[in-house]
Amino acid sequence: NAGVTQTPKFQVLKTGQSMTLQCAQDMNHNSMYWYRQDPGMGLRLIYYSASEGTTDKGEVPNGYNVSRLNKREFSLRLESAAPSQTSVYFCASRTFGSLIESPLHFGNGTRLTVT
Amino acid sequence: GESVGLHLPTLSVQEGDNSIINCAYSNSASDYFIWYKQESGKGPQFIIDIRSNMDKRQGQRVTVLLNKTVKHLSLQIAATQPGDSAVYFCAENMSKGSGGSYIPTFGRGTSLIVHP
């Protein structure tokens, strides 16, 4: 199993450009998450999808949009990139329900630089 | 808002020593806690978890202790090896107001450096 796959691994954008970060998981998880990680800081939640067909804002949603394309795929879009969005972006997934708690499974990240 | 935090940003140990990484949490309603290990250039990887109805859980060379009285979580690594060098994060399931979903919320992390 590949687990959680993120593409691209690296990306450089100019201010104002747009791009979509792709994420796919093959573990049949129902919940998917997008985090960003900045130097010396923990992971901050951008958006999440508790189940297919739903999305919700996390701690730092401004400047981002998401799409839960199907159960496997959850994309993150930057419509107009800003230097403040320079970061490492992690996608994660897990099985979650009212009686189920489980840890997150992470991809290896997309390293984004906005100049 | 309530948050998860760590006491020590960097911990240096000698190979073979035992390591203890601490984490303070302030959300008394949190009922599930997880430790992750992040190696350079990779995503966080699950190490061990514990639910609030337990105060200790052991894995292979790792033990997590939960003290609900003082809202403290610790990760103990026995016989630390150079391969254990990484950043360690604790996370808690923090309830989110709208929708009722539980959101994994992370602390800043502790960098563990193991000297051969």
CSV table of C-alpha atoms in Angstrom, one decimal:
chain,number,residue,atom,x,y,z
A,1,ASN,CA,0.0,0.0,0.0
A,2,ALA,CA,1.2,3.5,-0.8
A,3,GLY,CA,-0.6,5.1,2.1
A,4,VAL,CA,-1.0,8.9,1.6
A,5,THR,CA,0.5,10.3,-1.6
A,6,GLN,CA,1.0,14.0,-2.2
A,7,THR,CA,1.9,15.7,-5.4
A,8,PRO,CA,4.0,17.7,-6.2
A,9,LYS,CA,6.8,17.3,-3.7
A,10,PHE,CA,8.2,20.7,-4.5
A,11,GLN,CA,6.8,23.9,-6.0
A,12,VAL,CA,7.9,27.4,-6.5
A,13,LEU,CA,5.2,30.0,-7.3
A,14,LYS,CA,5.3,33.8,-8.0
A,15,THR,CA,3.0,36.0,-5.9
A,16,GLY,CA,-0.5,35.9,-7.4
A,17,GLN,CA,-0.2,32.5,-9.2
A,18,SER,CA,-2.6,29.7,-8.4
A,19,MET,CA,-2.0,26.0,-7.9
A,20,THR,CA,-3.6,22.9,-6.6
A,21,LEU,CA,-2.0,20.4,-4.2
A,22,GLN,CA,-3.1,16.9,-4.7
A,23,CYS,CA,-3.6,14.2,-2.1
A,24,ALA,CA,-4.8,10.6,-2.4
A,25,GLN,CA,-5.0,7.8,0.2
A,26,ASP,CA,-5.6,4.1,-0.4
A,27,MET,CA,-6.4,3.0,3.1
A,28,ASN,CA,-10.2,3.5,2.8
A,29,HIS,CA,-10.2,6.2,5.4
A,30,ASN,CA,-13.2,8.4,5.7
A,31,SER,CA,-11.6,11.6,7.1
A,32,MET,CA,-8.9,13.7,5.4
A,33,TYR,CA,-7.0,16.7,6.6
A,34,TRP,CA,-4.7,19.5,5.3
A,35,TYR,CA,-2.0,20.9,7.6
A,36,ARG,CA,0.7,23.4,7.1
A,37,GLN,CA,4.0,23.4,9.0
A,38,ASP,CA,6.2,26.4,9.4
A,39,PRO,CA,9.8,26.4,10.9
A,40,GLY,CA,9.8,25.9,14.7
A,41,MET,CA,6.0,25.4,14.8
A,42,GLY,CA,3.7,22.5,15.0
A,43,LEU,CA,1.2,21.6,12.4
A,44,ARG,CA,-1.7,23.9,12.0
A,45,LEU,CA,-5.0,22.7,10.4
A,46,ILE,CA,-6.1,24.4,7.3
A,47,TYR,CA,-9.2,22.4,6.2
A,48,TYR,CA,-10.5,19.0,6.8
A,49,SER,CA,-13.1,16.6,5.5
A,50,ALA,CA,-14.7,14.5,8.1
A,51,SER,CA,-16.4,12.3,5.5
A,52,GLU,CA,-16.9,12.2,1.8
A,53,GLY,CA,-19.1,15.1,0.8
A,54,THR,CA,-18.2,17.4,3.7
A,55,THR,CA,-15.5,20.0,4.3
A,56,ASP,CA,-14.9,22.4,7.1
A,57,LYS,CA,-12.5,25.1,8.1
A,58,GLY,CA,-9.6,24.6,10.4
A,59,GLU,CA,-7.4,27.0,12.3
A,60,VAL,CA,-5.9,28.8,9.3
A,61,PRO,CA,-8.2,28.6,6.3
A,62,ASN,CA,-7.8,32.1,4.8
A,63,GLY,CA,-6.4,32.0,1.2
A,64,TYR,CA,-7.2,28.3,0.6
A,65,ASN,CA,-10.0,26.2,-0.8
A,66,VAL,CA,-10.5,22.5,-0.7
A,67,SER,CA,-12.3,19.8,-2.7
A,68,ARG,CA,-13.1,16.3,-1.5
A,69,LEU,CA,-13.2,14.8,-5.0
A,70,ASN,CA,-14.2,11.3,-3.7
A,71,LYS,CA,-13.4,9.1,-0.8
A,72,ARG,CA,-9.7,8.8,-1.8
A,73,GLU,CA,-8.8,12.3,-2.9
A,74,PHE,CA,-8.7,15.6,-1.1
A,75,SER,CA,-7.1,18.6,-2.9
A,76,LEU,CA,-6.0,22.0,-1.6
A,77,ARG,CA,-6.1,25.1,-3.8
A,78,LEU,CA,-4.3,28.4,-3.5
A,79,GLU,CA,-6.2,30.8,-5.8
A,80,SER,CA,-3.7,33.7,-5.5
A,81,ALA,CA,-0.5,32.7,-3.7
A,82,ALA,CA,1.2,35.0,-1.2
A,83,PRO,CA,4.7,34.9,0.4
A,84,SER,CA,3.0,34.1,3.7
A,85,GLN,CA,1.9,30.8,2.2
A,86,THR,CA,5.5,29.6,1.9
A,87,SER,CA,5.4,26.5,4.0
A,88,VAL,CA,5.4,22.7,4.0
A,89,TYR,CA,1.9,21.3,3.4
A,90,PHE,CA,0.9,17.9,4.8
A,91,CYS,CA,-2.1,15.8,3.9
A,92,ALA,CA,-3.3,13.2,6.4
A,93,SER,CA,-6.1,10.7,6.7
A,94,ARG,CA,-7.7,8.5,9.3
A,95,THR,CA,-10.8,6.5,10.1
A,96,PHE,CA,-13.0,8.5,12.4
A,97,GLY,CA,-16.5,7.9,13.8
A,98,SER,CA,-18.5,8.4,17.0
A,99,LEU,CA,-17.0,5.2,18.5
A,100,ILE,CA,-13.8,5.1,16.6
A,101,GLU,CA,-10.6,7.1,17.2
A,102,SER,CA,-7.4,6.5,15.3
A,103,PRO,CA,-4.2,8.3,14.6
A,104,LEU,CA,-3.5,10.3,11.5
A,105,HIS,CA,-1.5,8.8,8.6
A,106,PHE,CA,0.5,11.5,6.8
A,107,GLY,CA,2.0,12.0,3.4
A,108,ASN,CA,5.6,13.2,3.0
A,109,GLY,CA,4.5,16.8,2.3
A,110,THR,CA,4.7,19.4,-0.5
A,111,ARG,CA,7.3,22.1,0.0
A,112,LEU,CA,6.0,25.3,-1.4
A,113,THR,CA,7.9,28.6,-1.9
A,114,VAL,CA,6.1,31.8,-3.0
A,115,THR,CA,8.4,34.5,-4.2
B,1,GLY,CA,-8.4,28.8,23.4
B,2,GLU,CA,-6.9,25.7,24.9
B,3,SER,CA,-3.8,24.3,23.4
B,4,VAL,CA,-1.2,21.5,23.6
B,5,GLY,CA,2.4,22.6,24.5
B,6,LEU,CA,5.8,21.1,25.2
B,7,HIS,CA,8.2,22.0,28.0
B,8,LEU,CA,11.5,21.4,26.2
B,9,PRO,CA,12.1,22.4,22.6
B,10,THR,CA,15.4,20.4,22.3
B,11,LEU,CA,16.6,17.3,24.2
B,12,SER,CA,20.1,15.9,23.8
B,13,VAL,CA,21.0,12.5,25.1
B,14,GLN,CA,23.7,9.9,24.7
B,15,GLU,CA,23.1,6.7,22.8
B,16,GLY,CA,21.8,4.1,25.3
B,17,ASP,CA,20.2,6.5,27.7
B,18,ASN,CA,16.5,6.7,28.3
B,19,SER,CA,14.7,9.8,26.9
B,20,ILE,CA,11.7,11.5,28.3
B,21,ILE,CA,9.7,14.0,26.3
B,22,ASN,CA,7.0,16.0,28.0
B,23,CYS,CA,3.8,17.6,26.9
B,24,ALA,CA,1.3,19.7,28.8
B,25,TYR,CA,-2.3,20.0,27.7
B,26,SER,CA,-5.0,22.3,29.0
B,27,ASN,CA,-8.2,20.9,27.4
B,28,SER,CA,-9.7,18.7,30.2
B,29,ALA,CA,-12.3,17.4,27.8
B,30,SER,CA,-9.6,15.8,25.5
B,31,ASP,CA,-9.9,12.0,25.6
B,32,TYR,CA,-7.4,10.7,23.1
B,33,PHE,CA,-3.7,11.6,22.8
B,34,ILE,CA,-1.1,10.6,20.2
B,35,TRP,CA,2.6,10.8,19.9
B,36,TYR,CA,4.2,11.3,16.4
B,37,LYS,CA,7.8,11.2,15.2
B,38,GLN,CA,8.9,13.3,12.3
B,39,GLU,CA,12.2,12.7,10.6
B,40,SER,CA,13.8,15.3,8.4
B,41,GLY,CA,12.0,15.7,5.1
B,42,LYS,CA,9.2,13.3,6.0
B,43,GLY,CA,5.7,13.5,7.3
B,44,PRO,CA,4.9,12.7,11.0
B,45,GLN,CA,4.7,9.1,11.8
B,46,PHE,CA,2.5,7.5,14.5
B,47,ILE,CA,4.3,6.1,17.5
B,48,ILE,CA,1.8,5.4,20.2
B,49,ASP,CA,-1.5,6.6,21.5
B,50,ILE,CA,-3.4,6.5,24.7
B,51,ARG,CA,-7.0,7.1,25.7
B,52,SER,CA,-8.1,9.0,28.8
B,53,ASN,CA,-9.3,5.9,30.6
B,54,MET,CA,-5.7,4.7,30.8
B,55,ASP,CA,-2.7,6.2,32.6
B,56,LYS,CA,0.1,4.1,30.9
B,57,ARG,CA,0.6,2.3,27.7
B,58,GLN,CA,3.7,0.5,26.5
B,59,GLY,CA,5.0,-0.2,23.0
B,60,GLN,CA,8.3,-1.5,21.7
B,61,ARG,CA,10.9,0.6,23.6
B,62,VAL,CA,8.3,3.4,24.1
B,63,THR,CA,6.0,4.2,27.0
B,64,VAL,CA,3.4,6.9,27.2
B,65,LEU,CA,2.2,8.2,30.6
B,66,LEU,CA,-0.9,10.2,31.1
B,67,ASN,CA,-1.5,12.2,34.3
B,68,LYS,CA,-5.0,13.7,34.0
B,69,THR,CA,-4.7,15.4,37.4
B,70,VAL,CA,-2.0,17.8,36.2
B,71,LYS,CA,-2.9,17.5,32.5
B,72,HIS,CA,0.5,16.1,31.5
B,73,LEU,CA,1.6,13.6,28.9
B,74,SER,CA,5.1,12.1,28.5
B,75,LEU,CA,6.8,9.8,26.0
B,76,GLN,CA,9.6,7.6,27.4
B,77,ILE,CA,12.1,6.0,24.9
B,78,ALA,CA,14.2,3.3,26.4
B,79,ALA,CA,17.8,2.7,25.2
B,80,THR,CA,17.7,5.6,22.8
B,81,GLN,CA,19.4,5.0,19.5
B,82,PRO,CA,20.8,7.4,16.9
B,83,GLY,CA,17.8,6.5,14.7
B,84,ASP,CA,15.5,8.0,17.3
B,85,SER,CA,16.8,11.4,16.4
B,86,ALA,CA,13.8,13.4,15.2
B,87,VAL,CA,11.1,15.9,16.2
B,88,TYR,CA,8.4,14.5,18.4
B,89,PHE,CA,4.9,15.9,18.6
B,90,CYS,CA,2.1,15.2,21.0
B,91,ALA,CA,-1.4,15.7,19.7
B,92,GLU,CA,-4.8,15.7,21.3
B,93,ASN,CA,-8.3,15.2,19.9
B,94,MET,CA,-9.8,18.6,20.5
B,95,SER,CA,-13.5,19.0,20.0
B,96,LYS,CA,-14.6,21.5,17.4
B,97,GLY,CA,-17.7,23.5,18.1
B,98,SER,CA,-19.6,23.3,14.8
B,99,GLY,CA,-20.3,19.9,13.5
B,100,GLY,CA,-19.0,18.1,16.5
B,101,SER,CA,-16.0,16.7,14.8
B,102,TYR,CA,-12.9,16.0,16.8
B,103,ILE,CA,-9.8,17.7,15.4
B,104,PRO,CA,-6.3,16.5,16.0
B,105,THR,CA,-4.4,19.5,17.5
B,106,PHE,CA,-0.6,19.5,17.7
B,107,GLY,CA,2.0,21.0,20.0
B,108,ARG,CA,5.1,22.8,18.7
B,109,GLY,CA,7.3,19.7,19.0
B,110,THR,CA,10.6,18.6,20.7
B,111,SER,CA,13.7,17.9,18.8
B,112,LEU,CA,15.5,14.8,20.1
B,113,ILE,CA,19.2,14.6,19.4
B,114,VAL,CA,21.0,11.3,20.1
B,115,HIS,CA,24.8,11.4,20.3
B,116,PRO,CA,26.6,8.2,19.5
